[in-house]
mmCIF file with all atom_site columns, C-alpha atoms in Angstrom:
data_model
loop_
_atom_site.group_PDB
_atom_site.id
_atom_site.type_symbol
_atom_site.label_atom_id
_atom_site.label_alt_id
_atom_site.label_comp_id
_atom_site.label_asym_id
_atom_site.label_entity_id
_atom_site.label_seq_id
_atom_site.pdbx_PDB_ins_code
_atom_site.Cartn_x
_atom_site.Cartn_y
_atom_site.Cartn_z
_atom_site.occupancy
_atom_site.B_iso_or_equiv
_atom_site.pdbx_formal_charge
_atom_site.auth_seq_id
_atom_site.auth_comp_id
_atom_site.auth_asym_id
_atom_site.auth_atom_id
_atom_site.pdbx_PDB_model_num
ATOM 1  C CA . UNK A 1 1  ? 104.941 68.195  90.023 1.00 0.00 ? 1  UNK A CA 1
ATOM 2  C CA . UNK A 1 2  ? 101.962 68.472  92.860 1.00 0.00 ? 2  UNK A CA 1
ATOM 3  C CA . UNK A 1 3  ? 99.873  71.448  93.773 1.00 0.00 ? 3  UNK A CA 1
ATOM 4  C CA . UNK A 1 4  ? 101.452 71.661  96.768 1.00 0.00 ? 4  UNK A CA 1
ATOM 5  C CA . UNK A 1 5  ? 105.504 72.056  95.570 1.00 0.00 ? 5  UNK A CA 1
ATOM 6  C CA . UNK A 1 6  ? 103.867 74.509  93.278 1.00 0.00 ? 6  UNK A CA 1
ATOM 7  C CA . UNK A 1 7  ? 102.498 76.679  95.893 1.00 0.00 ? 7  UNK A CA 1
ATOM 8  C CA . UNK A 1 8  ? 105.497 76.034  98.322 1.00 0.00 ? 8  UNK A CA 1
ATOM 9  C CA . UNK A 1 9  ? 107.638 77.545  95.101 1.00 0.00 ? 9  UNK A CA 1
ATOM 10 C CA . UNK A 1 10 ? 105.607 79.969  94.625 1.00 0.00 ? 10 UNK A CA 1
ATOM 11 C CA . UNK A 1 11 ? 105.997 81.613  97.863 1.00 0.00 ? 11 UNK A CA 1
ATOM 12 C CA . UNK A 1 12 ? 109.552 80.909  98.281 1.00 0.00 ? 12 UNK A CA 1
ATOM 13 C CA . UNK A 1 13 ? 110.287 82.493  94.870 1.00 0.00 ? 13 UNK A CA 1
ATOM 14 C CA . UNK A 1 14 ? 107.974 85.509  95.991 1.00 0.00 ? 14 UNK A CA 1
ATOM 15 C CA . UNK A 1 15 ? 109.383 85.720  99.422 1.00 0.00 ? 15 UNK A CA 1
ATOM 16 C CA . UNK A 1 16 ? 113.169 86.155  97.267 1.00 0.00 ? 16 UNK A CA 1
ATOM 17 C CA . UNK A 1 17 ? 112.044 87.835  94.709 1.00 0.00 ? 17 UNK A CA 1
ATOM 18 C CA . UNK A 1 18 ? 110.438 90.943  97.499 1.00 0.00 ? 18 UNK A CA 1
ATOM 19 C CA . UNK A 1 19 ? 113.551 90.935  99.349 1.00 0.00 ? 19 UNK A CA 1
ATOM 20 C CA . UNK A 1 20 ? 116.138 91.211  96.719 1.00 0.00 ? 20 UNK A CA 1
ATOM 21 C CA . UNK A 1 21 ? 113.999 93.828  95.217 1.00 0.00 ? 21 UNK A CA 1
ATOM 22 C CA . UNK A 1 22 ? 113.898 96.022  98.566 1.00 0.00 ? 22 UNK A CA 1
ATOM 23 C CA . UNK A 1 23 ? 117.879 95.109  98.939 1.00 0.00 ? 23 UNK A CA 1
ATOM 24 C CA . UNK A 1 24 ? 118.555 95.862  95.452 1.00 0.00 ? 24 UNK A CA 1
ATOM 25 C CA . UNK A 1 25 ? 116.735 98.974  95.674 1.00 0.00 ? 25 UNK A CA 1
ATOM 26 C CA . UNK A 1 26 ? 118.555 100.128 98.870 1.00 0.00 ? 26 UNK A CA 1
ATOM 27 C CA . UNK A 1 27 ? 122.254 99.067  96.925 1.00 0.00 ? 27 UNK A CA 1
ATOM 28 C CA . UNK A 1 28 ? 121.764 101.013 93.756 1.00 0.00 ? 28 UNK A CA 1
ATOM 29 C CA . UNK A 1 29 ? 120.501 104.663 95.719 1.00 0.00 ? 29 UNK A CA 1
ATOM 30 C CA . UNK A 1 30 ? 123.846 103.584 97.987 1.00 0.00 ? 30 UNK A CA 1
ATOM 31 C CA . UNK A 1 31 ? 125.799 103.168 94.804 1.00 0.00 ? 31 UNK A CA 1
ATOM 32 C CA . UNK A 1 32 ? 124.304 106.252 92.933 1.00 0.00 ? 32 UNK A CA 1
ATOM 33 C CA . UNK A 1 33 ? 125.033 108.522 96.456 1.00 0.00 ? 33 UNK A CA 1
ATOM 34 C CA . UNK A 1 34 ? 128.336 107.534 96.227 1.00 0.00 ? 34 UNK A CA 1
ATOM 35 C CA . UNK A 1 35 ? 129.130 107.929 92.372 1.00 0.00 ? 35 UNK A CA 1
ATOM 36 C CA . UNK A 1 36 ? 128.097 111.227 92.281 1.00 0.00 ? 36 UNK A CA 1
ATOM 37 C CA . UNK A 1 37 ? 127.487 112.248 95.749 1.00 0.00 ? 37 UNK A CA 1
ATOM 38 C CA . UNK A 1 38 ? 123.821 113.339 95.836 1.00 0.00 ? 38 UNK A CA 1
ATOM 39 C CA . UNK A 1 39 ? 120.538 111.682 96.474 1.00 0.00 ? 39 UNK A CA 1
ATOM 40 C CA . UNK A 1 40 ? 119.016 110.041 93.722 1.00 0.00 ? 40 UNK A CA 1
ATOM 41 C CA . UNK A 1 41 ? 116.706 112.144 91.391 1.00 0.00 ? 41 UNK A CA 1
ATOM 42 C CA . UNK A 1 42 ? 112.904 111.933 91.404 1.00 0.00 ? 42 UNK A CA 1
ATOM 43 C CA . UNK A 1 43 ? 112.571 110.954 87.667 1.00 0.00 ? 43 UNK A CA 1
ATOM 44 C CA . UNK A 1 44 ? 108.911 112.084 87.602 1.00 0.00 ? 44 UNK A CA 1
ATOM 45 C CA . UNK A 1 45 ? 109.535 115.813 88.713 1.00 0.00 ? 45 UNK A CA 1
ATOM 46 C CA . UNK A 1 46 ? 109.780 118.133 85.802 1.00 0.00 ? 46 UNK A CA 1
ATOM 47 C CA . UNK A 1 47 ? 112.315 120.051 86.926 1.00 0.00 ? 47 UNK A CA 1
ATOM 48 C CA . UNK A 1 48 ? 115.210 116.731 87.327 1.00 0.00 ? 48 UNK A CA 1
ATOM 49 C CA . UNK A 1 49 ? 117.245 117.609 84.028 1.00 0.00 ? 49 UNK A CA 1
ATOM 50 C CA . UNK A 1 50 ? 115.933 114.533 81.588 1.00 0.00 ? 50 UNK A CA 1
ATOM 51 C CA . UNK A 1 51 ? 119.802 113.354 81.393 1.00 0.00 ? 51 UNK A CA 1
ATOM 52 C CA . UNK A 1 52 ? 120.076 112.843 84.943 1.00 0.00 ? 52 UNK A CA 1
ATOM 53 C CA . UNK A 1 53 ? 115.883 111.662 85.116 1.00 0.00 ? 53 UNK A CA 1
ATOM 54 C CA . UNK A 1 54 ? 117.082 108.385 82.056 1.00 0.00 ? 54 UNK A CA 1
ATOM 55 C CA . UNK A 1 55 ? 120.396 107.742 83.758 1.00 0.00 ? 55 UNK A CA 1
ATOM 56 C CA . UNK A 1 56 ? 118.515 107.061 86.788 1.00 0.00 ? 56 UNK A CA 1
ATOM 57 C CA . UNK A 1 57 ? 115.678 105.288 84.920 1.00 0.00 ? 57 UNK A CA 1
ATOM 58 C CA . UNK A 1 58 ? 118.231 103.044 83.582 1.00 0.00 ? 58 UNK A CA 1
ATOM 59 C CA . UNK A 1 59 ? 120.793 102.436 86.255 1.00 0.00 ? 59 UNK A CA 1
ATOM 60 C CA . UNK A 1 60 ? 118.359 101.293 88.758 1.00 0.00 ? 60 UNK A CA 1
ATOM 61 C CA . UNK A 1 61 ? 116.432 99.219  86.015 1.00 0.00 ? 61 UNK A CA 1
ATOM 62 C CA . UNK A 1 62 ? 119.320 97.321  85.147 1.00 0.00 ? 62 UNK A CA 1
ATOM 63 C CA . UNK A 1 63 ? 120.642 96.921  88.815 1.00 0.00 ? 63 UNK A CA 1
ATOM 64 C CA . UNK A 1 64 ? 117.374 95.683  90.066 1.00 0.00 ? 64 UNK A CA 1
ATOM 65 C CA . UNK A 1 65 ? 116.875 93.660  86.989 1.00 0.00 ? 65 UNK A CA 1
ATOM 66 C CA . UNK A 1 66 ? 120.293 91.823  87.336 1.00 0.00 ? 66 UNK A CA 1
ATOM 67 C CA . UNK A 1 67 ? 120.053 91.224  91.006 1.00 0.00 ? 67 UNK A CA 1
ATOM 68 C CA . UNK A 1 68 ? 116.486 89.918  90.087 1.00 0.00 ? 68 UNK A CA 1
ATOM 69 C CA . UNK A 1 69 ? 117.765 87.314  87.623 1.00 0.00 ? 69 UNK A CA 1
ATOM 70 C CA . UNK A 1 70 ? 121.135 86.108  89.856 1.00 0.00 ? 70 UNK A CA 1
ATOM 71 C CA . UNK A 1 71 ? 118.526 85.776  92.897 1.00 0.00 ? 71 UNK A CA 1
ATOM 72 C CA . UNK A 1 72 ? 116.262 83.760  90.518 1.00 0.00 ? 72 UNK A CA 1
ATOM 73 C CA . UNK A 1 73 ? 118.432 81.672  89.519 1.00 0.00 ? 73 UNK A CA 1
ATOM 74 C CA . UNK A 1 74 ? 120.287 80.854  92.410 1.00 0.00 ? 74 UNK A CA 1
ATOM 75 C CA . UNK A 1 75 ? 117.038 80.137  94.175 1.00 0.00 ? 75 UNK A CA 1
ATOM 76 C CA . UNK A 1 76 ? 116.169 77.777  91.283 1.00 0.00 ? 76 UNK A CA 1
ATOM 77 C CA . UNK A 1 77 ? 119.241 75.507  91.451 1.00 0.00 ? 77 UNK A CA 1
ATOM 78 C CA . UNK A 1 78 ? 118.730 75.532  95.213 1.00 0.00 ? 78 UNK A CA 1
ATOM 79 C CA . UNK A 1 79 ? 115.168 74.109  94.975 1.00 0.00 ? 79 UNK A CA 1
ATOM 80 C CA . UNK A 1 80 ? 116.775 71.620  92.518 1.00 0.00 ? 80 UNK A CA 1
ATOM 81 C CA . UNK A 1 81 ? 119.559 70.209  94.953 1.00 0.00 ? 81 UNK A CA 1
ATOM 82 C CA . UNK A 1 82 ? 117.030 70.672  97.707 1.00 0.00 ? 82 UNK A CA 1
ATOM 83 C CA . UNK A 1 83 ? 113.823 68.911  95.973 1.00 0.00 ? 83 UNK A CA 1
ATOM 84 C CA . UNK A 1 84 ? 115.405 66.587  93.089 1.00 0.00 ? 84 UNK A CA 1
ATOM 85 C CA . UNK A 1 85 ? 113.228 68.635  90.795 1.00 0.00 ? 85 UNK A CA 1
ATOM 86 C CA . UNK A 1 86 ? 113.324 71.435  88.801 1.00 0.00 ? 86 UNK A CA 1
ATOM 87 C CA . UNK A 1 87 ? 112.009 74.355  89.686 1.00 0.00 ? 87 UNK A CA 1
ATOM 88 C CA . UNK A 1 88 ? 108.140 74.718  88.780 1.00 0.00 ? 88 UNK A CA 1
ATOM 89 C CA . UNK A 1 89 ? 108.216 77.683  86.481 1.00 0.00 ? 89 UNK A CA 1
ATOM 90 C CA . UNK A 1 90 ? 111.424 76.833  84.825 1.00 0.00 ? 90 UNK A CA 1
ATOM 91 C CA . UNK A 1 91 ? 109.628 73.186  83.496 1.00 0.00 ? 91 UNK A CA 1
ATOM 92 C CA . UNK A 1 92 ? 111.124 73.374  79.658 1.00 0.00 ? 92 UNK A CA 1
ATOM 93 C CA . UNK A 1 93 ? 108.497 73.745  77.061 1.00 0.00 ? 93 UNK A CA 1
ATOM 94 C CA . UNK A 1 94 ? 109.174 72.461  73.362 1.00 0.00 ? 94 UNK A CA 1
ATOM 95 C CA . UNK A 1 95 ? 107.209 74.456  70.917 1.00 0.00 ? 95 UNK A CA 1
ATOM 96 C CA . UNK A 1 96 ? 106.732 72.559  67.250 1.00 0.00 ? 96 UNK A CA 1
ATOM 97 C CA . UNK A 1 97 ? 105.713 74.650  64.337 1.00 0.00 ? 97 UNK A CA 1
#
């Protein structure tokens, strides 16, 4: 693998990787508004019941975090049918101990 399909994968895994965060982001306050009909709580502000401040905390963690690793891996096995190669950062490493 060359320098330069690094840093072409590189930025197209960055470029993804910003956009499904922002998109992700923008899904889970739209999902939250509609499950319980408010705005999502500022987890930081002492006075957002701690319940409500984790079940934020965790919702949007794990719907970020999943739409992260679909978008990852989709935009690996595109730069495999696209390039003939694997993905640079998803090279298999064998560890012997």
């Amino acid at each position: 693998m060359n320098t330069s399909q690094k840093l072409l994968w590189n930025l197209y895994a960055g470029a993804v990787g910003a956009l499904t965060t922002v998109l992700a982001a923008k899904a889970v306050n739209a999902v939250w508004e509609l499950a319980t009909g408010d705005t999502p709580p500022e987890p930081n502000d002492p006075e957002v019941p701690l319940r409500r401040a984790l079940t934020w905390a965790i919702a949007s963690g794990v719907g970020i975090g999943l739409s992260q690793l679909l978008v990852n891996r989709f935009a690996a096995n595109q730069w495999t049918k696209v390039m003939g190669t694997p993905a640079p950062s998803f090279n298999k490493t064998n560890l012997r101990i």
